[in-house]
XYZ file of C-alpha atoms in Angstrom:
673
model
C 4.474 129.505 -39.385
C 0.539 130.638 -39.084
C -0.832 131.858 -35.812
C -3.945 130.678 -36.147
C -5.219 128.376 -33.822
C -7.773 125.982 -35.680
C -9.131 124.637 -38.867
C -12.143 125.012 -40.700
C -12.520 121.752 -42.032
C -16.668 120.976 -42.164
C -20.203 121.947 -41.355
C -23.074 120.707 -39.196
C -25.041 118.592 -40.788
C -28.518 117.329 -40.222
C -30.082 113.862 -38.884
C -29.629 111.478 -36.170
C -26.264 112.263 -34.307
C -26.967 115.643 -35.087
C -25.371 118.696 -32.926
C -28.471 119.591 -30.881
C -26.972 123.153 -30.288
C -25.426 124.523 -33.506
C -27.575 124.824 -36.772
C -26.925 123.038 -39.702
C -24.099 124.107 -41.872
C -22.505 125.953 -38.910
C -18.813 126.099 -39.718
C -17.345 122.568 -37.402
C -13.540 123.887 -36.630
C -10.256 121.496 -35.312
C -7.849 122.952 -32.455
C -4.605 123.187 -34.163
C -2.088 121.867 -31.961
C -4.735 118.641 -30.899
C -4.963 117.514 -34.788
C -0.966 118.226 -34.643
C -0.180 116.037 -31.704
C -2.885 113.804 -31.048
C -3.891 110.654 -32.139
C -7.256 110.246 -34.694
C -9.233 107.735 -36.612
C -10.679 107.832 -40.273
C -12.659 105.080 -41.112
C -15.384 104.096 -43.541
C -16.211 101.904 -46.207
C -14.250 102.543 -49.820
C -16.028 105.882 -51.315
C -17.575 106.829 -48.280
C -14.563 109.864 -47.955
C -12.403 109.330 -45.332
C -9.108 109.973 -47.937
C -11.209 113.268 -49.358
C -10.892 114.121 -44.877
C -7.485 113.672 -44.136
C -6.683 115.487 -47.596
C -8.979 118.558 -46.041
C -7.094 118.509 -42.849
C -3.577 118.326 -44.910
C -4.553 120.931 -46.885
C -5.963 123.227 -44.330
C -2.619 122.649 -41.914
C -0.513 123.522 -45.095
C -2.683 126.743 -45.397
C -1.487 127.938 -41.968
C 2.983 126.621 -42.648
C 2.105 123.294 -40.654
C 4.426 120.208 -42.066
C 3.206 116.895 -41.776
C 4.722 113.429 -43.673
C 1.877 111.159 -45.800
C 2.564 107.696 -45.754
C 0.717 106.819 -49.039
C 0.169 103.527 -49.642
C -1.985 103.722 -53.027
C -0.213 106.603 -54.370
C -2.972 108.899 -54.573
C -1.155 112.023 -52.421
C 0.148 113.677 -54.851
C -2.219 115.704 -56.301
C -1.371 117.826 -53.168
C 1.557 118.736 -55.230
C -1.069 121.168 -57.453
C -1.391 123.655 -54.768
C 1.970 123.403 -51.801
C 5.369 122.508 -52.941
C 5.997 118.874 -51.619
C 8.343 116.387 -51.933
C 7.508 113.120 -53.358
C 9.177 110.313 -52.436
C 9.195 107.064 -53.135
C 9.862 104.354 -55.515
C 8.776 105.182 -58.769
C 10.333 106.930 -61.290
C 7.043 109.514 -61.144
C 8.037 110.522 -57.956
C 11.198 113.599 -56.501
C 13.151 111.128 -55.705
C 13.782 107.501 -55.273
C 14.695 106.746 -51.774
C 15.245 103.683 -49.357
C 15.470 102.711 -46.068
C 19.524 104.889 -45.991
C 17.473 108.300 -46.787
C 15.166 107.498 -43.973
C 17.567 109.834 -41.227
C 17.812 112.794 -44.078
C 13.594 111.919 -44.642
C 13.297 113.022 -40.792
C 16.118 115.102 -40.627
C 13.848 117.532 -43.691
C 10.343 117.506 -42.376
C 11.619 118.562 -38.405
C 14.314 120.730 -38.756
C 13.710 122.100 -42.381
C 9.676 122.300 -42.073
C 9.442 120.520 -46.224
C 6.109 118.516 -46.463
C 6.872 114.943 -47.409
C 4.641 112.116 -49.170
C 6.179 109.009 -48.793
C 4.955 106.353 -51.112
C 5.377 102.873 -50.586
C 3.152 102.143 -53.444
C 5.867 101.150 -55.960
C 8.553 99.230 -53.959
C 8.034 95.862 -54.920
C 9.451 94.491 -52.078
C 6.974 94.394 -49.113
C 9.929 94.197 -46.501
C 12.184 97.027 -47.825
C 8.062 99.425 -47.668
C 7.803 98.295 -44.651
C 11.885 98.528 -43.471
C 11.215 102.268 -45.029
C 8.740 103.501 -43.112
C 10.277 101.762 -39.368
C 13.168 103.655 -39.985
C 11.617 107.074 -41.010
C 8.556 106.692 -38.095
C 11.925 105.917 -35.719
C 13.773 108.417 -36.102
C 10.918 111.115 -36.641
C 10.213 109.428 -32.888
C 13.700 110.223 -31.823
C 14.285 113.581 -33.293
C 10.994 114.879 -31.364
C 11.965 113.589 -28.044
C 14.650 116.724 -28.184
C 13.122 119.182 -30.295
C 9.597 118.751 -29.084
C 7.940 120.283 -32.184
C 4.503 119.587 -33.294
C 4.265 117.324 -36.409
C 1.633 115.331 -38.108
C 2.497 111.727 -39.485
C -0.809 110.348 -41.599
C -0.667 106.616 -42.065
C -2.862 105.268 -45.118
C -4.249 101.578 -44.690
C -3.353 101.627 -41.079
C -4.729 97.998 -40.491
C -2.005 96.366 -42.621
C 0.805 97.732 -40.057
C -1.438 98.052 -36.814
C -4.041 94.409 -37.495
C -6.634 93.600 -35.046
C -5.555 90.114 -35.475
C -2.224 87.948 -35.721
C 1.106 89.424 -35.091
C 2.448 93.360 -35.759
C 6.501 93.150 -36.918
C 8.324 95.904 -35.976
C 7.243 98.558 -37.727
C 3.275 98.420 -36.174
C 5.126 98.025 -33.358
C 6.611 101.440 -33.254
C 3.319 102.411 -34.592
C 1.436 101.807 -31.506
C 4.483 103.559 -29.614
C 4.057 106.711 -31.770
C 0.354 106.407 -30.590
C 0.728 106.071 -26.567
C 4.449 108.419 -26.560
C 3.978 110.590 -29.299
C 1.749 113.228 -27.737
C 4.081 114.032 -25.274
C 7.058 114.085 -27.556
C 4.699 116.402 -30.307
C 4.688 113.831 -32.864
C 1.014 112.840 -33.553
C -0.421 110.567 -35.965
C -3.585 109.936 -38.383
C -4.870 106.417 -39.231
C -6.976 105.479 -41.991
C -8.888 102.747 -43.153
C -12.202 101.252 -44.808
C -12.275 98.259 -41.559
C -12.426 99.229 -38.213
C -13.197 95.574 -36.808
C -9.190 94.665 -38.541
C -7.385 97.599 -36.809
C -5.972 96.662 -33.560
C -8.401 97.987 -30.869
C -5.848 99.464 -28.361
C -4.405 102.118 -31.027
C -8.574 102.897 -31.442
C -9.166 103.797 -27.998
C -6.040 105.874 -27.407
C -7.526 108.007 -30.218
C -8.542 112.176 -29.269
C -10.461 111.890 -32.383
C -12.701 109.965 -34.632
C -14.651 110.250 -37.821
C -17.310 108.107 -38.908
C -17.813 107.573 -42.304
C -20.404 105.139 -43.721
C -19.757 101.824 -42.799
C -22.267 98.499 -43.934
C -20.704 95.503 -42.944
C -22.051 94.112 -39.493
C -18.894 94.143 -38.001
C -17.464 97.362 -38.892
C -20.843 98.412 -37.351
C -20.990 96.669 -33.456
C -17.203 98.463 -33.704
C -19.303 101.619 -33.917
C -22.100 100.891 -31.310
C -19.424 99.920 -29.099
C -17.811 103.074 -29.210
C -20.781 105.738 -30.046
C -23.936 103.648 -28.777
C -26.312 101.765 -30.771
C -28.173 104.367 -32.863
C -24.688 105.207 -34.218
C -24.431 101.788 -35.405
C -28.032 102.266 -37.753
C -27.048 105.402 -38.651
C -23.612 104.867 -40.216
C -25.620 103.104 -42.654
C -27.338 105.503 -44.126
C -24.766 108.493 -44.070
C -23.797 110.539 -47.654
C -20.856 110.593 -49.282
C -18.325 113.169 -47.268
C -20.816 112.871 -43.976
C -19.494 111.685 -41.174
C -19.887 111.190 -37.022
C -16.717 113.049 -35.295
C -16.292 112.550 -31.851
C -13.876 114.622 -30.117
C -12.682 114.576 -26.487
C -11.787 118.581 -26.226
C -14.997 119.426 -26.347
C -16.061 115.473 -25.533
C -19.323 116.174 -28.466
C -20.506 113.655 -31.224
C -21.194 115.293 -34.342
C -23.017 114.595 -37.642
C -21.221 116.732 -39.722
C -20.231 116.805 -43.801
C -16.813 117.383 -44.779
C -15.627 120.006 -47.488
C -13.974 118.896 -50.781
C -10.237 118.838 -51.145
C -9.528 121.728 -53.608
C -6.431 119.833 -55.052
C -6.092 117.092 -57.714
C -8.433 114.323 -56.087
C -5.816 111.558 -57.396
C -8.000 108.370 -56.139
C -11.540 109.247 -56.919
C -12.717 106.342 -59.448
C -11.905 106.992 -63.003
C -14.724 108.033 -65.553
C -15.612 107.974 -69.027
C -13.752 111.329 -68.794
C -10.131 111.329 -70.176
C -7.417 111.202 -68.002
C -5.919 115.038 -67.237
C -3.321 114.902 -64.995
C -2.480 118.679 -63.486
C 0.953 120.367 -63.928
C 2.243 119.405 -60.492
C 4.573 122.004 -58.282
C 8.254 120.778 -57.814
C 10.593 121.174 -54.893
C 13.692 123.328 -54.514
C 16.959 120.888 -56.088
C 18.880 121.827 -52.795
C 16.694 119.059 -51.191
C 16.575 116.457 -53.611
C 20.315 117.314 -54.534
C 20.666 116.350 -50.876
C 18.946 113.133 -50.815
C 20.404 111.956 -54.588
C 23.714 112.271 -52.650
C 22.850 109.838 -49.989
C 21.521 107.653 -53.356
C 24.982 107.928 -54.876
C 26.534 106.882 -51.760
C 24.666 104.171 -52.177
C 24.967 102.755 -55.693
C 28.493 103.915 -55.239
C 29.002 100.592 -51.750
C 26.279 98.934 -54.090
C 28.666 99.264 -57.040
C 31.633 98.559 -54.804
C 30.533 95.288 -53.237
C 29.223 94.344 -56.763
C 32.888 94.045 -57.466
C 34.107 92.301 -54.789
C 30.965 89.811 -55.012
C 32.553 89.218 -58.631
C 36.108 88.861 -57.844
C 34.752 86.506 -54.941
C 32.846 84.332 -57.635
C 36.311 84.603 -59.805
C 38.369 83.001 -56.632
C 35.569 80.250 -56.286
C 35.718 79.490 -59.588
C 39.539 78.788 -59.572
C 39.479 77.331 -56.045
C 37.405 74.290 -58.064
C 39.435 74.375 -60.612
C 42.467 73.807 -58.279
C 40.138 71.236 -56.646
C 39.502 69.529 -59.703
C 43.347 69.264 -60.871
C 44.189 68.272 -57.749
C 41.436 64.788 -58.046
C 42.717 64.663 -61.731
C 46.785 64.702 -60.327
C 45.498 61.835 -57.476
C 43.567 59.750 -60.216
C 46.968 59.985 -62.069
C 48.848 58.894 -58.878
C 46.592 55.722 -57.920
C 46.973 55.204 -61.854
C 50.477 55.047 -61.627
C 50.710 53.144 -57.979
C 48.388 50.746 -59.253
C 50.817 49.943 -62.767
C 53.500 49.640 -60.457
C 51.910 47.182 -58.096
C 51.099 44.954 -60.816
C 55.342 44.823 -62.370
C 56.213 44.397 -58.633
C 53.270 41.084 -58.440
C 53.809 39.728 -61.617
C 58.667 40.428 -61.336
C 58.335 38.104 -57.992
C 55.174 35.790 -59.199
C 58.052 33.177 -59.864
C 59.687 33.519 -56.157
C 56.792 32.953 -55.016
C 55.559 29.988 -56.276
C 53.910 30.935 -59.584
C 56.726 29.278 -61.541
C 60.726 28.393 -61.564
C 63.051 30.677 -61.307
C 65.959 31.099 -63.322
C 68.122 31.234 -61.221
C 67.705 27.574 -60.004
C 65.224 26.209 -62.577
C 66.604 22.041 -61.474
C 65.568 23.172 -57.997
C 61.943 24.089 -58.849
C 61.874 20.896 -60.983
C 63.549 18.407 -58.780
C 61.049 19.917 -55.293
C 58.096 19.937 -56.608
C 57.304 23.290 -55.630
C 54.860 25.506 -56.432
C 56.341 26.003 -59.587
C 55.536 23.062 -61.538
C 54.720 22.279 -65.122
C 51.216 22.466 -65.060
C 51.388 26.173 -65.184
C 49.108 27.158 -63.272
C 51.269 29.587 -60.927
C 51.600 30.949 -64.465
C 48.623 31.736 -65.081
C 47.754 33.209 -61.707
C 50.431 35.381 -61.817
C 49.400 36.729 -65.431
C 45.412 36.937 -63.772
C 46.301 38.545 -61.359
C 48.059 41.183 -63.090
C 45.356 41.687 -65.768
C 43.087 42.728 -62.654
C 45.696 44.750 -61.358
C 46.029 47.221 -65.103
C 42.193 46.279 -65.354
C 42.040 48.138 -61.936
C 43.884 51.241 -62.901
C 41.365 52.110 -65.983
C 38.261 51.797 -63.772
C 37.314 53.831 -60.332
C 40.588 55.847 -58.831
C 38.931 56.636 -55.807
C 40.495 54.873 -54.068
C 43.635 56.791 -54.310
C 43.405 59.165 -51.561
C 42.386 56.296 -48.598
C 45.265 56.682 -46.825
C 45.725 60.652 -47.241
C 48.428 62.472 -46.351
C 51.761 61.922 -47.509
C 52.102 58.469 -47.138
C 49.820 57.689 -49.620
C 52.249 58.411 -52.880
C 55.518 57.028 -50.284
C 53.547 54.117 -50.029
C 53.362 53.271 -53.783
C 56.623 53.916 -54.355
C 57.984 51.252 -51.580
C 56.337 49.479 -53.041
C 57.146 49.513 -56.926
C 61.208 50.302 -55.526
C 60.782 46.422 -53.612
C 59.945 44.722 -57.020
C 61.221 43.259 -60.051
C 60.705 42.461 -63.449
C 60.688 38.600 -64.262
C 63.425 36.684 -64.165
C 63.575 36.179 -67.996
C 64.825 39.750 -68.233
C 67.567 39.199 -65.277
C 71.481 39.059 -67.258
C 72.288 35.192 -68.225
C 75.230 36.587 -68.122
C 78.699 35.052 -65.711
C 77.231 35.719 -61.948
C 80.869 36.780 -60.613
C 80.447 39.819 -63.455
C 77.185 41.024 -62.533
C 77.303 41.109 -58.808
C 79.047 43.767 -57.968
C 77.864 46.129 -60.766
C 74.606 45.564 -59.023
C 75.197 45.670 -54.996
C 77.369 49.662 -56.456
C 73.545 50.392 -58.222
C 72.093 49.861 -54.742
C 74.940 51.760 -52.880
C 74.452 54.723 -54.978
C 70.661 54.285 -55.425
C 70.096 54.365 -51.160
C 72.339 57.087 -50.661
C 71.183 59.529 -53.055
C 70.526 63.019 -51.804
C 67.678 63.109 -48.932
C 66.136 66.023 -50.753
C 65.924 63.945 -53.362
C 62.044 63.771 -54.304
C 61.652 62.637 -57.983
C 58.893 59.766 -58.334
C 60.266 55.583 -58.797
C 59.956 55.522 -62.712
C 58.999 51.699 -64.291
C 63.002 52.208 -65.383
C 63.817 52.350 -61.497
C 61.536 48.849 -60.815
C 63.524 47.796 -63.583
C 66.549 48.638 -62.041
C 66.165 47.082 -58.445
C 64.134 44.009 -59.584
C 67.692 43.062 -61.914
C 69.630 44.849 -58.855
C 68.414 41.932 -56.409
C 67.983 38.793 -58.957
C 71.458 38.836 -59.665
C 72.243 38.606 -55.944
C 69.523 35.731 -55.345
C 71.540 33.711 -58.466
C 74.211 33.698 -56.898
C 71.876 31.234 -54.461
C 74.467 31.696 -51.245
C 72.984 33.097 -47.706
C 75.827 35.804 -48.017
C 74.837 37.210 -51.355
C 71.611 37.936 -49.488
C 72.977 39.445 -46.386
C 75.353 41.267 -48.263
C 72.801 42.799 -50.666
C 70.854 43.914 -48.018
C 73.484 44.943 -45.854
C 74.693 47.285 -48.622
C 71.374 48.575 -48.517
C 71.410 49.580 -45.117
C 75.502 50.483 -44.863
C 74.308 53.049 -48.037
C 71.694 55.089 -45.307
C 72.670 58.678 -43.825
C 73.064 57.507 -39.947
C 69.541 59.072 -38.998
C 67.957 57.629 -41.649
C 69.500 54.383 -40.418
C 67.855 55.378 -36.558
C 64.788 55.678 -38.495
C 64.867 52.089 -39.593
C 66.070 50.955 -35.957
C 62.731 52.645 -35.391
C 59.917 50.332 -37.488
C 62.377 47.413 -36.051
C 61.306 48.515 -32.978
C 57.804 49.626 -33.340
C 56.907 47.367 -36.547
C 54.655 50.022 -38.427
C 54.483 53.592 -37.804
C 54.914 57.101 -39.384
C 57.705 58.620 -40.664
C 57.522 61.940 -38.196
C 57.396 59.701 -35.436
C 60.487 57.583 -36.177
C 62.122 61.174 -37.290
C 61.676 61.878 -33.724
C 62.823 59.259 -31.693
C 66.288 58.758 -33.805
C 67.058 61.710 -33.121
C 65.708 64.710 -35.406
C 62.674 66.879 -34.870
C 58.943 67.257 -35.813
C 59.110 68.964 -39.210
C 57.072 66.740 -41.517
C 59.321 68.389 -44.202
C 62.836 66.851 -42.536
C 61.662 63.354 -41.567
C 59.952 62.300 -45.259
C 63.348 63.580 -47.156
C 65.496 61.661 -44.308
C 62.446 58.606 -45.042
C 62.500 58.191 -48.482
C 66.297 55.870 -48.938
C 64.536 53.597 -46.592
C 61.727 53.375 -48.579
C 63.897 54.234 -52.051
C 66.106 51.035 -50.605
C 63.112 48.835 -50.119
C 63.513 47.837 -46.313
C 60.391 49.559 -45.827
C 56.460 48.984 -46.889
C 53.745 50.849 -47.252
C 51.487 49.524 -44.498
C 48.121 51.909 -44.898
C 46.803 55.658 -43.484
C 50.327 56.751 -43.726
C 51.901 54.415 -41.645
C 54.867 52.137 -43.203
C 56.515 48.362 -41.741
C 59.807 47.050 -41.447
C 60.040 44.934 -44.638
C 63.871 43.206 -43.566
C 62.098 39.677 -43.219
C 59.862 39.780 -46.053
C 62.430 40.588 -48.482
C 64.863 37.558 -46.909
C 61.578 35.512 -47.440
C 60.777 36.508 -50.963
C 64.467 35.944 -51.268
C 64.816 32.463 -50.662
C 61.088 31.617 -52.338
C 59.451 31.222 -48.749
C 61.674 28.120 -48.385
C 63.127 28.895 -44.847
C 61.300 28.151 -42.033
C 60.994 30.966 -39.459
C 64.158 30.013 -37.730
C 66.350 30.527 -41.079
C 64.672 33.917 -41.595
C 65.636 34.641 -38.018
C 69.026 33.970 -38.411
C 69.908 35.290 -41.445
C 67.516 38.422 -40.428
C 70.213 38.738 -37.536
C 72.993 38.294 -39.623
C 71.289 41.788 -41.541
C 70.664 43.923 -38.795
C 74.122 43.353 -36.441
C 75.492 46.330 -39.558
C 72.951 48.745 -37.445
C 70.892 47.339 -34.841
C 73.233 47.399 -31.220
C 74.143 43.695 -30.352
C 72.868 44.192 -26.681
C 69.429 45.094 -29.099
C 69.869 41.929 -31.075
C 68.672 39.498 -28.723
C 65.309 41.227 -27.952
C 62.447 40.845 -29.725
C 61.977 43.726 -32.764
C 59.394 45.119 -30.646
C 61.056 45.530 -27.302
C 60.698 48.704 -25.691
C 63.758 50.437 -25.415
C 63.885 50.443 -21.729
C 64.091 45.986 -21.856
C 66.461 46.213 -24.119
C 69.678 45.509 -21.818
C 72.590 42.830 -21.737
C 72.406 39.705 -23.839
C 71.682 37.344 -22.348
C 74.274 34.274 -21.014
C 75.382 31.920 -24.090
C 73.631 33.717 -26.400
C 74.909 34.437 -30.226
C 78.202 36.332 -30.010
C 77.897 36.947 -33.706
C 74.160 37.193 -35.657
C 76.151 37.484 -39.180
C 77.245 33.494 -39.760
C 78.477 32.841 -36.321
C 78.228 29.440 -34.508
C 74.394 29.388 -34.112
C 73.689 29.996 -37.532
C 76.185 26.686 -37.885
C 73.873 24.664 -35.461
C 70.856 25.771 -37.220
C 72.084 24.633 -40.708
C 73.620 21.157 -39.313
C 70.744 20.769 -37.251
C 68.711 20.570 -40.550
C 70.555 18.342 -42.438
C 70.902 20.569 -45.910
C 71.917 23.602 -46.709
C 68.815 26.714 -45.811
C 69.825 28.390 -49.155
C 70.674 26.008 -52.126
C 68.849 22.478 -50.954
C 69.682 20.759 -53.692
C 70.915 17.312 -50.974
C 74.127 18.869 -50.919
C 75.807 18.444 -53.686
C 77.207 21.621 -54.276
C 78.693 20.942 -51.043
C 80.043 17.470 -51.855
C 82.062 18.886 -54.614
C 83.246 22.058 -52.550
C 85.189 19.967 -49.318
C 85.933 17.584 -52.739
C 87.721 20.378 -54.263
C 89.670 21.713 -51.202
C 93.002 21.065 -50.077
C 93.334 18.174 -47.166
C 94.270 20.524 -44.835
C 91.610 23.002 -45.517
C 89.150 21.887 -42.708
C 92.181 22.767 -40.468
C 92.994 25.923 -41.561
C 89.295 27.354 -41.310
C 87.509 25.787 -38.280
C 85.099 29.095 -38.366
C 83.686 27.745 -41.510
C 79.854 27.282 -40.555
C 77.870 24.093 -42.693
C 75.949 27.158 -44.303
C 79.745 28.098 -46.045
C 80.440 24.533 -46.424
C 78.120 23.993 -48.458
C 78.078 26.702 -51.041
C 78.589 26.532 -54.666
C 81.059 27.752 -57.110
C 79.910 31.038 -57.897
C 78.960 31.784 -54.344
C 82.757 31.042 -53.183
C 83.596 33.465 -55.861
C 81.381 36.143 -54.950
C 82.376 35.202 -51.072
C 86.408 36.052 -52.267
C 85.896 38.713 -54.143
C 84.334 40.303 -51.390
C 87.240 39.232 -49.351
C 89.292 40.737 -51.072
């Protein structure tokens, strides 16, 4: 590094503001230390010579071996490479190396630790945010390193009004430059700000400067700034300055001089193009080692960007796969909803005769004699067909309601509804009822006692089989047939499943997990639904919406008698069915009674809910058989056919038993055997 203490940059000129102590043409020299560590402001309108002045100062410093860092906003300083080995870094292919904010620390290290002059060309960045971030990081690294090194170093900022404007807010880059202007000197870091509009530069920066160069200015706002700082006579004279001429104000000698700066010796890349052909000079290249160090950072950045791009691509593939799976799940829900609605449509069509929609195959005479809902007008059949057609049409429309209940209970509820349905009575077997009752009852037991982990869905064949099985039992027309059918379903259940059924009887409506815990199981939903499935398939509970199920035994009894029984008679039959799984002490209480409320049966209460004295009292008080409802004709025939001592031999026979049809009596005898 040179021992020179001053640099010769200009000569004294004539005119207002000239140096009275020096002759025109006398050399003007600047102290190197004050230039490197001080704060300076160079201003002038376009073409007045401000960039030339900065280049002359830089050339003299480089000649003396002092490195600088130039922030080039217009790409006009690369001409220095004609004479000096300078690292030209930026975003253009013409630069020695393309850099980004990741290179900031290395750029500062090259400048301060290896004395490498650097042109940081920010003119080629398409994104202003990237250029600002790069400059911010470089200045921040320079400031941090200078606190430790204390090495004189000059930072030159072109168009500084873009970073430290007078009006409006400053970003982090501007605040960092102001920090360098106020505190950089004590660390050895100097700064030169260059702008053609002094009125647009923050005054906090201008007033902190040690030396200022005022080239030609013509705008009133700009000349007023000159008048406030230099005086009124300079405000008028600054408009008449020639190219390269300026008022130089310095703190070290407290003088104001009118001087003429030298012309720069290197290629003037910032000069206005003329009519002559443009010839680019031969520029010096920098050491490949310097570029190699920066290129290694670029390679690392490219590697990271490549990895990030690969990860993004993989993430996009996974997102597409998730979208496909979600679409398939929605389609599966739609198909499940369609299957549910078909099953419900079949159920509605099969149950219509027992709900007053038409005559039952089991008792055609009764429907005609009683004048019930299944009259000859056919309105019931039309209603059934209409609801069936509507249900079928609904499956072809919007199926968005399929997941309204949510959770695993949505599918379970559909299967439960289907398992309790039946097909048209006309499809039932018309053979002898004795031959059909037992096989179908066995089929019910086999179906209900299947393995608890069976997850096969209920099919249309299951619906038809269930319908035929229950229809065969109802055709017997006896109270015992209904009770025996429902009891067989309950007895075929596993013990824990029967406990869950007791929970539904007590709660009315609940969810499988709560029922499983109440029955003595755990809170695992898989176990709960596995043990819940036999109850649902047996039709003893029905889906109540939102993953809940309701106790369905009373509904089955009402449907079996086509809603012709009053509630007292329904309760009687239900009690007979429930005696197979509900403790006697609990039978005398309502289904929704709390377990702690259940005690011993009240005095005089029913002793046999399966068909004892209470059933006889209810039936006899009504005056007719609650099942056959045919004016006692069948009961009379049974009594006439019995031997004279039959009444004495069977004193426990109830009024309902006395009115059994021939088919019912055969079924009862076969059951006893």
